[in-house]
Short mmCIF file of C-alpha atoms and ligand atoms in Angstrom, two decimals:
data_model
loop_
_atom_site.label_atom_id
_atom_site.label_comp_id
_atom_site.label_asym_id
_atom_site.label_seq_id
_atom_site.Cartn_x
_atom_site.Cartn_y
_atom_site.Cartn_z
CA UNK A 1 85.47 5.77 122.89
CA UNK A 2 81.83 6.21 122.96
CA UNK A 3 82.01 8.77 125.16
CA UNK A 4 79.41 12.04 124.64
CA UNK A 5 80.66 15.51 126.06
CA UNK A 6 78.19 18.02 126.82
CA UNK A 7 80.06 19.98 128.75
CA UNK A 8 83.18 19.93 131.11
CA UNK A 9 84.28 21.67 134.26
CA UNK A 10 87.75 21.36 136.22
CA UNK A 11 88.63 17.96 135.75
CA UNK A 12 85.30 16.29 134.65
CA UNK A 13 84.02 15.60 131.56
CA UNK A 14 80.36 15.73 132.02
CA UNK A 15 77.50 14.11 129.37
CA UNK A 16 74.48 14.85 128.79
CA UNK A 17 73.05 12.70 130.92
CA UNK A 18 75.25 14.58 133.79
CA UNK A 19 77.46 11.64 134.75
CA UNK A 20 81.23 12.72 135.20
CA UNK A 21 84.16 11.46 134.07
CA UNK A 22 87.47 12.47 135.53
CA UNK A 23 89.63 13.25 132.63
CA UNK A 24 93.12 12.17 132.40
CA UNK A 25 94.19 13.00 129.14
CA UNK A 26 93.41 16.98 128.88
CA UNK A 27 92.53 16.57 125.28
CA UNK A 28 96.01 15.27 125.17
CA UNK A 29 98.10 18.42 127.38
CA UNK A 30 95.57 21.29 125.70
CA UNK A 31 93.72 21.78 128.91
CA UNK A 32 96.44 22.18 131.62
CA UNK A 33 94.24 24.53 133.83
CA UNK A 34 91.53 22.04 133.56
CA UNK A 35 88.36 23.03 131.85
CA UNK A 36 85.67 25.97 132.00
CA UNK A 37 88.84 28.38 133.41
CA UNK A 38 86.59 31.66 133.89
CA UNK A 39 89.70 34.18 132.93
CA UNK A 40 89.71 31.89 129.69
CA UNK A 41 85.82 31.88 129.22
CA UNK A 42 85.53 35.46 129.66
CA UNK A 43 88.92 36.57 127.54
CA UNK A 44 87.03 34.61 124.58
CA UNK A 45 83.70 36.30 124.91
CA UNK A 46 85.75 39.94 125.11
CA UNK A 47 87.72 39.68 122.03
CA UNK A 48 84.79 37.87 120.49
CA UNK A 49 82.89 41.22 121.09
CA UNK A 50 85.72 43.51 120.18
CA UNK A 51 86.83 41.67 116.56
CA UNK A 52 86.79 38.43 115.38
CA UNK A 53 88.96 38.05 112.08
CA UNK A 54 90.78 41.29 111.00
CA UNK A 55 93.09 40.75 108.38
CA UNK A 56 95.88 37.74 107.24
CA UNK A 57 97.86 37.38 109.87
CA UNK A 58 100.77 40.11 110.38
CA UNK A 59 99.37 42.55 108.05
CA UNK A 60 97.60 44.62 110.71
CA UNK A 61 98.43 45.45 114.19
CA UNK A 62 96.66 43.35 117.04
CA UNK A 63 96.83 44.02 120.36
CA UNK A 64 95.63 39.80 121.45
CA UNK A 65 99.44 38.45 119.39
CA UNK A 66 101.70 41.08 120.37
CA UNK A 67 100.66 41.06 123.80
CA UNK A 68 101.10 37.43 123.97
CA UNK A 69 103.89 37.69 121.49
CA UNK A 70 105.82 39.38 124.09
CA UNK A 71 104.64 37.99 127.04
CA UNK A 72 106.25 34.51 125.68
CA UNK A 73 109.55 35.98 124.77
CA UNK A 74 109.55 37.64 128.09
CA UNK A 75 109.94 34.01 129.82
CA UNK A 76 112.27 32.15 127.42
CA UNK A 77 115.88 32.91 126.30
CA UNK A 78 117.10 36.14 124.50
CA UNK A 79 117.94 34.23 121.60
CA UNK A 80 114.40 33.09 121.43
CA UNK A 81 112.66 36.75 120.73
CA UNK A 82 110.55 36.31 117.38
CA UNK A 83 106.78 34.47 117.90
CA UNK A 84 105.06 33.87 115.02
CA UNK A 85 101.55 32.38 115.57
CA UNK A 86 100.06 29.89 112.97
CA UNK A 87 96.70 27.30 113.10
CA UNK A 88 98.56 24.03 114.57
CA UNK A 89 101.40 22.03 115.59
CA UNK A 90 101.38 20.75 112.25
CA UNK A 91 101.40 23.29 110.59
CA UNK A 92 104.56 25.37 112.87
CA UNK A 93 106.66 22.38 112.10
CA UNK A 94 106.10 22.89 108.39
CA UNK A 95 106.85 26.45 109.05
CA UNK A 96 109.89 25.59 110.82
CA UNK A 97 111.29 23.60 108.35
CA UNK A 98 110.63 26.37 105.68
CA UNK A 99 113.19 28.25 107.72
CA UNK A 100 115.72 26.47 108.47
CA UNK A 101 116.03 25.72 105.02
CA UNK A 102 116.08 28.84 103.80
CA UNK A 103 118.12 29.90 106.62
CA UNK A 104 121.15 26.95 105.91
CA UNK A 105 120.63 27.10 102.47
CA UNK A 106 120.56 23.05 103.07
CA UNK A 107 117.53 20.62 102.01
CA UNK A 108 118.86 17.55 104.53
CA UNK A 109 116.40 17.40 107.66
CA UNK A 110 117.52 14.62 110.73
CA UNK A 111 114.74 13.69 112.72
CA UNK A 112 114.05 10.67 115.25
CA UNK A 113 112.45 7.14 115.20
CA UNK A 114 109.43 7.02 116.66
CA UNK A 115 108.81 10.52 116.74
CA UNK A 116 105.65 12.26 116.37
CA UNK A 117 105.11 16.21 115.12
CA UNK A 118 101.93 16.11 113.00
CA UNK A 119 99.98 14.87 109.91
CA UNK A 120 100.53 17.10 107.23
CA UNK A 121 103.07 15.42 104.35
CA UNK A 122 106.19 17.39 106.05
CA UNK A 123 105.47 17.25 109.69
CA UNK A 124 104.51 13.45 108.50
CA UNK A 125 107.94 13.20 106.89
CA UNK A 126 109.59 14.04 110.00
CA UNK A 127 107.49 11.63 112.19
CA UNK A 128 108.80 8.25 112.90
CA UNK A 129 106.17 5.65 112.80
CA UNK A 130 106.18 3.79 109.28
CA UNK A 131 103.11 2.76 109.69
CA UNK A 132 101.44 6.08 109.58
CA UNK A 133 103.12 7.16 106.25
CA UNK A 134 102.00 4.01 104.23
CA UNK A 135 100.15 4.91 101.58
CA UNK A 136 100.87 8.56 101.58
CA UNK A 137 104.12 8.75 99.57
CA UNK A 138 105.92 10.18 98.40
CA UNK A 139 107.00 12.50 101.29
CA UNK A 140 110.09 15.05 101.58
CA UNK A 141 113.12 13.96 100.52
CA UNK A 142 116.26 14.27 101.99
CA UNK A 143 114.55 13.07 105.41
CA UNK A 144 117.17 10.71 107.49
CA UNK A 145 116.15 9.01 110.67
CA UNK A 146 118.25 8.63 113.66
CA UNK A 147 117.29 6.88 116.88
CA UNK A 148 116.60 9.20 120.01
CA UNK A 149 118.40 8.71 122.64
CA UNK A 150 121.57 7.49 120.82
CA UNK A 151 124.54 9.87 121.20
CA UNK A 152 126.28 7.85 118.25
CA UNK A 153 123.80 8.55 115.79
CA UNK A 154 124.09 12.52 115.83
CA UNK A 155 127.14 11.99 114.50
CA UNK A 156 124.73 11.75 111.04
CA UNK A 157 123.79 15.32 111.80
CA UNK A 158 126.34 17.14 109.61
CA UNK A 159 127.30 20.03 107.78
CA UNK A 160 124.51 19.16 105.04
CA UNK A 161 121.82 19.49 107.76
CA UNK A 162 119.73 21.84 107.73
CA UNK A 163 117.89 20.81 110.79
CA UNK A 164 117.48 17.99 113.59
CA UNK A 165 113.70 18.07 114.67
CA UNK A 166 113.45 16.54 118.58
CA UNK A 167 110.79 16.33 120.91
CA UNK A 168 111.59 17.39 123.80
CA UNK A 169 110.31 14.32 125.40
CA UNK A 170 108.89 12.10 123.17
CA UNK A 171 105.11 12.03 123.42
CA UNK A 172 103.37 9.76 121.27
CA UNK A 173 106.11 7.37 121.42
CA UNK A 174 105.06 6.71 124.91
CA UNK A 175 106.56 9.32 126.86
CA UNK A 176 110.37 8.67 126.23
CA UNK A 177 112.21 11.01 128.02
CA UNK A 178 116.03 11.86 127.24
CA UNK A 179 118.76 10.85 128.58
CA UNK A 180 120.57 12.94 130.25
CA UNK A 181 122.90 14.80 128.67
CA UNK A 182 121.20 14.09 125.34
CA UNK A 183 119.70 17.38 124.53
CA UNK A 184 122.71 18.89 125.42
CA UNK A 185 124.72 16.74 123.45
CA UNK A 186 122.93 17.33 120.02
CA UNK A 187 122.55 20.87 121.08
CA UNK A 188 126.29 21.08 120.31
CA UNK A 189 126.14 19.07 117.35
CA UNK A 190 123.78 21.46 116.03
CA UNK A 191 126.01 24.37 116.67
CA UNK A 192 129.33 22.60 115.17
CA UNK A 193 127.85 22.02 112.43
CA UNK A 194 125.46 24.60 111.60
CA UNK A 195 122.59 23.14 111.65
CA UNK A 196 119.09 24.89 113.44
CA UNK A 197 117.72 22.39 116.60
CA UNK A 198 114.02 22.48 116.31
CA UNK A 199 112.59 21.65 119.52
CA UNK A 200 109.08 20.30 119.57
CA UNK A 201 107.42 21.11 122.65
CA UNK A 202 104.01 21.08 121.43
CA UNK A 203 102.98 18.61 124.02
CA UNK A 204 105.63 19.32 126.85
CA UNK A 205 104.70 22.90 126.85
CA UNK A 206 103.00 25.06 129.79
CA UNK A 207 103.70 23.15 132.51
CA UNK A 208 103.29 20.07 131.84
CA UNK A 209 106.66 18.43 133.01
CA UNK A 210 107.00 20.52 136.01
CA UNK A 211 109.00 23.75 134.16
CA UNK A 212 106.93 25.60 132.13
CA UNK A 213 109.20 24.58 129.05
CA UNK A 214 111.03 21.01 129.18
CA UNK A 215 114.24 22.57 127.29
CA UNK A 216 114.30 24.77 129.91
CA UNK A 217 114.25 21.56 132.38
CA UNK A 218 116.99 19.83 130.57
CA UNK A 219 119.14 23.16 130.28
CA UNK A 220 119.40 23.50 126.20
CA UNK A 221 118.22 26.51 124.63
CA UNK A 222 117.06 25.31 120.90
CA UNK A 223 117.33 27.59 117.78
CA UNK A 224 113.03 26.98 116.91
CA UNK A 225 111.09 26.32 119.82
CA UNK A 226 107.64 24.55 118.59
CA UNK A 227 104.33 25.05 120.58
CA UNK A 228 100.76 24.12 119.92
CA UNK A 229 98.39 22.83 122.36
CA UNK A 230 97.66 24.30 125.50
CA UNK A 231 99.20 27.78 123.89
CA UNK A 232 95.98 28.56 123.40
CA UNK A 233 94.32 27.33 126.49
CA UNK A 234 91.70 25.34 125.03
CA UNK A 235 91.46 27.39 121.48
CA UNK A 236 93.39 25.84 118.17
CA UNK A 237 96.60 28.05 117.47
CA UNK A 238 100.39 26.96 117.07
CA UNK A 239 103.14 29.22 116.96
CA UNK A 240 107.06 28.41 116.28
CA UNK A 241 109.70 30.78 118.11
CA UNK A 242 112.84 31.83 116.92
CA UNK A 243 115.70 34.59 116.54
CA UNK A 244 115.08 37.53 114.31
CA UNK A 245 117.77 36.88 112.53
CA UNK A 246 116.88 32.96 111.65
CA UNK A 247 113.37 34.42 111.37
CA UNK A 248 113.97 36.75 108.64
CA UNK A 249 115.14 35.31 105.82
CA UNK A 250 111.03 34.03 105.14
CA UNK A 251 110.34 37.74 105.25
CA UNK A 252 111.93 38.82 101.84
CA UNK A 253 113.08 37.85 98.66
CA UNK A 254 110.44 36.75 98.29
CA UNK A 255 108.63 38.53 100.72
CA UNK A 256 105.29 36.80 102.81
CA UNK A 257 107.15 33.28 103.24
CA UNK A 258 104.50 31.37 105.09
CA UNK A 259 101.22 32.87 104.56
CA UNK A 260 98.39 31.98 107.07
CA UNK A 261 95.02 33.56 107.46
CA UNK A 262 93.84 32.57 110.36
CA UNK A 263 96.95 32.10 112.25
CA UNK A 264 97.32 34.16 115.44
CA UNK A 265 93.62 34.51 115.12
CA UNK A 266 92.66 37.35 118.28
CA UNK A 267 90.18 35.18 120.06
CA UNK A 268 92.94 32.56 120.05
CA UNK A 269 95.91 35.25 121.26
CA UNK A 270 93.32 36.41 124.01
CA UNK A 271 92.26 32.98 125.62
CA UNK A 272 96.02 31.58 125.62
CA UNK A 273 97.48 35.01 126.98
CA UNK A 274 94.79 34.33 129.76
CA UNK A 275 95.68 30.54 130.59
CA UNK A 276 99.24 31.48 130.27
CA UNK A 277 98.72 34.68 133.01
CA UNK A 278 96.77 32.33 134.70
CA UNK A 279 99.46 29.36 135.29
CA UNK A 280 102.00 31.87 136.22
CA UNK A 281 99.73 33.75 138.58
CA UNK A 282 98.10 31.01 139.93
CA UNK A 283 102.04 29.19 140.63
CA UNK A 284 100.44 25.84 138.78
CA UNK A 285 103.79 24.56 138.47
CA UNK A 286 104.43 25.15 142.17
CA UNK A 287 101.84 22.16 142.83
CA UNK A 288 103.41 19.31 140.50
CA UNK A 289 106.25 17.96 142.83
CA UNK A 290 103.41 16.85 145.03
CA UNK A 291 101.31 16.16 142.41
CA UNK A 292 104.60 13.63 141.13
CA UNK A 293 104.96 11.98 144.30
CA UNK A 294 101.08 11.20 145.38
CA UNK A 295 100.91 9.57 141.48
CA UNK A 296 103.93 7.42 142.16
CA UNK A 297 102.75 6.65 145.28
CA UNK A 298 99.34 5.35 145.08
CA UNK A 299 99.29 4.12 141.26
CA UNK A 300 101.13 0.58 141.87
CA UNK A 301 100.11 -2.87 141.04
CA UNK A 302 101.53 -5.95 139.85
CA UNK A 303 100.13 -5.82 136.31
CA UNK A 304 101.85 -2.69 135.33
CA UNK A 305 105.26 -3.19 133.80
CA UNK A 306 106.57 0.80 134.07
CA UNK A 307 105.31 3.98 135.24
CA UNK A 308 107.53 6.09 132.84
CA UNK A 309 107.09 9.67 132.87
CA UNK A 310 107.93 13.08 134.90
CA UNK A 311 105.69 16.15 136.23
CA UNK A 312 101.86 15.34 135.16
CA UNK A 313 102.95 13.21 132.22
CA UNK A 314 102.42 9.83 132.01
CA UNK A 315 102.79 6.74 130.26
CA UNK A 316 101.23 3.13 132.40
CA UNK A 317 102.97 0.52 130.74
CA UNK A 318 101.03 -2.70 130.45
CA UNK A 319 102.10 -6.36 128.88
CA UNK A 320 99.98 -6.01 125.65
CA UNK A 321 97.49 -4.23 123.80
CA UNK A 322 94.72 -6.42 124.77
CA UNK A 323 95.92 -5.54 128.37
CA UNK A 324 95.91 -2.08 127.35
CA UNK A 325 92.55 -1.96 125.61
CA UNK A 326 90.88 -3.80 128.50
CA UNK A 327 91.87 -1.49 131.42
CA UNK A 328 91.61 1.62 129.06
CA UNK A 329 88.01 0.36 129.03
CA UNK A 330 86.93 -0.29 132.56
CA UNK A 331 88.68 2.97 133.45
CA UNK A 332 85.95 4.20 131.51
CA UNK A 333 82.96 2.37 132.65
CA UNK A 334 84.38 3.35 136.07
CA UNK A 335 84.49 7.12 135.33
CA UNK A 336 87.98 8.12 134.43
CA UNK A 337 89.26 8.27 130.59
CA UNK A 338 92.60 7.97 129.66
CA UNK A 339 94.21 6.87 126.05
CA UNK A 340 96.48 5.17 124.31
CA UNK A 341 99.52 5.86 122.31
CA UNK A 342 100.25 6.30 118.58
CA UNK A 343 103.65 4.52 118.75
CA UNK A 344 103.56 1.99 121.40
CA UNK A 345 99.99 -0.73 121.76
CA UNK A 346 100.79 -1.30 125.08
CA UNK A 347 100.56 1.72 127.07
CA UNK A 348 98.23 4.29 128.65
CA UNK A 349 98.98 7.80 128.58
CA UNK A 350 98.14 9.89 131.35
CA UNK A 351 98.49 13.77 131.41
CA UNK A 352 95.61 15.08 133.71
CA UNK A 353 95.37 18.57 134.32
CA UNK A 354 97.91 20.50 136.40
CA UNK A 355 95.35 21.70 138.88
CA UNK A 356 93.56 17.97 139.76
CA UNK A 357 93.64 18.09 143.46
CA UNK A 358 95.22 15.56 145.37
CA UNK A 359 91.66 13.60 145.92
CA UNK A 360 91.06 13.40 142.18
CA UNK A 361 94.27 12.31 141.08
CA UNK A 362 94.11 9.58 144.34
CA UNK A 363 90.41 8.71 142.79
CA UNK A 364 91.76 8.58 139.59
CA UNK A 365 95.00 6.21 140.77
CA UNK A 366 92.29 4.00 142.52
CA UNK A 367 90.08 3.69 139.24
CA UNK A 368 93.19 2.84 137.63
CA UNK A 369 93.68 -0.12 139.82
CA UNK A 370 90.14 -1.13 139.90
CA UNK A 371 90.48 -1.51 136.47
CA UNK A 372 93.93 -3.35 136.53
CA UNK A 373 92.53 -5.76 138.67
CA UNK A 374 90.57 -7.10 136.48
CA UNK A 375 93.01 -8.59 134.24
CA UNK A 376 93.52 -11.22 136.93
N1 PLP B 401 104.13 17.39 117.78
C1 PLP B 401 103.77 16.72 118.88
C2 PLP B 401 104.83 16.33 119.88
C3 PLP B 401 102.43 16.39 119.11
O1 PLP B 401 102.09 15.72 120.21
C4 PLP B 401 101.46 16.79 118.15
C5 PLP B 401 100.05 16.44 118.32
O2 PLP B 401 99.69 15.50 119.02
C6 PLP B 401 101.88 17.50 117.02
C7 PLP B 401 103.22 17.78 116.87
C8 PLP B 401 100.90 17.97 116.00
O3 PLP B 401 100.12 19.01 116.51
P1 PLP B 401 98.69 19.34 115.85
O4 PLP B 401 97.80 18.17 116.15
O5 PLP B 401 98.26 20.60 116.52
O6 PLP B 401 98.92 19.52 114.39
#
């Protein structure tokens, strides 16, 4: 892109040269407070001063995870009671796997087309683009692909499964939301057959599609709920969640079954507890109805094919990738920065922050347009 960051501050990215850019990606739905959030700034520099790495994760107590442990558990479903804080998305989908393996006693894993849940070779495995994987074989075995969306194809999800891997919503496939009565509908799949439902809410998470979990949206409580991004508010940590029981068959025999040094890593624990008190305190989510309908409303024009999407989560569907590229571009030159997608060439994704105000995301729309225009 081209584009230097010095520093950034609510909704602008700002260079060095002190020109702004509104920013409509937040670093794809890490920054959902926006950027420079002082409770955030200031938890860092406290636990930075207090400790900065203890011990491998788990082997000693500290205050930053459990306190954030529970505060997570406090807002999600009984049978959801067991965080355990790693470096990534990535790398809490290869954890997650780990355990429902273990936990089946199964090696089959269903996952979607056009799926996205990381770049390491089994997050990779469970991803859905093709393209991505070439050259990088070969990958987990045992790995079948079913298309999202399609209520015939959980049928494949059987009693050899040891897990179906979903996106909530997928992301990187351009913002494909389920239909409804999907989630539900492979939720009891799952549980006739025995097999765990790992959600992947890495990029749905925290508010971003108007609940402050989408399972929570769609009404389906999943066996491993997956979370990365803006957990920690701007600072790199992942965490998978899970019950107890599934949890606890990595925790013996042998015992340490997914070793991670740096996961849960304090400073981490103590800048996502703070964006997480802060969205809740702060009733973020209270704003994005509004936020929904002055998008809808003032980002139309004839060159867009689809405005696909729900709370602050986009995807601006164009005719090409030339199309794409070109208004992806004068957005830029005109201030605003948005992206594209892995899966799809011909759409923008938009996911600003949840606290843009009402004039931003307007200025935004209008830039947008500007920029649309000029493929006439
Ligand atoms: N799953 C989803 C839905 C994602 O959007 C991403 C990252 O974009 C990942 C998994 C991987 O997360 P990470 O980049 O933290 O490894």
């Amino acid at each position: 892109m081209g584009l230097e960051v010095e520093r950034a501050e609510g909704v602008y990215l700002i260079g060095p040269d002190g020109r702004k850019t509104i920013d409509f990606i937040s670093g794809i739905c890490v920054n959902n407070l926006g950027h420079g959030v002082p409770e955030v700034v200031e938890a860092v520099q406290q636990q930075a001063a207090k400790s900065l790495h203890a011990m491998v994760y788990g082997e000693v107590i500290q205050s930053p995870q459990v306190q954030y442990a529970k505060a997570l558990s406090d807002v999600l479903d009984d049978r959801l009671n067991q965080v355990y804080f790693v470096n990534s998305g990535a790398e809490a989908i290869e954890a997650s796997l780990k355990v429902a393996k273990r936990f089946t006693g199964r090696e089959e894993i269903v996952t979607c087309h056009n799926a996205y849940h990381g770049s390491t070779h089994g997050a990779l495995s469970v991803s859905g683009n093709p393209e991505s994987k070439k050259g990088y074989g070969p990958l987990l075995p045992k790995v079948r692909h079913i298309r999202f969306n399609s209520f015939e194809d959980l049928a494949h999800i059987t009693a050899q499964t040891a897990a179906f891997v979903v996106e909530a919503i997928q992301g990187a496939g351009g913002v494909i939301l389920p239909q409804p009565g999907y989630l539900q509908a492979a939720r009891d799949r799952c549980t006739e057959t025995g097999t765990l439902l790992i959600m992947d809410e890495i990029q749905t998470g925290f508010g971003r599609t108007g609940s402050l979990f989408a399972h929570q949206h769609f009404g389906v409580v999943p066996d491993v709920l997956v979370l990365a991004k803006a957990l920690g508010g701007g600072m790199p940590i992942g965490a998978f969640i899970t019950d107890r029981d599934i949890f606890s068959v990595i925790q013996k025999d042998p015992v340490l079954g997914h070793i991670t040094t740096f996961g849960g890593h304090p400073v981490c624990c103590a800048a996502g507890l703070a964006a997480f008190q802060k969205l809740q305190q702060d009733r973020v989510l209270e704003r994005i109805p509004r936020l929904e309908k002055v998008l809808r409303e003032h980002l139309q024009h004839p060159a867009m094919v689809e405005l696909r999407g729900i709370g602050m989560l986009y995807a601006l569907q164009l005719n090409s990738y030339e199309e794409a590229s070109q208004v992806r571009a004068e957005a830029q030159c005109r201030g605003l920065l948005t992206i594209g997608f892995l899966n799809i060439p011909d759409g923008l994704r938009m996911c600003p922050p949840l606290t843009i105000t009402e004039k931003e995301l307007i200025e935004g729309c209008n830039i947008l347009k500007a920029s649309m225009d000029t493929l006439q």
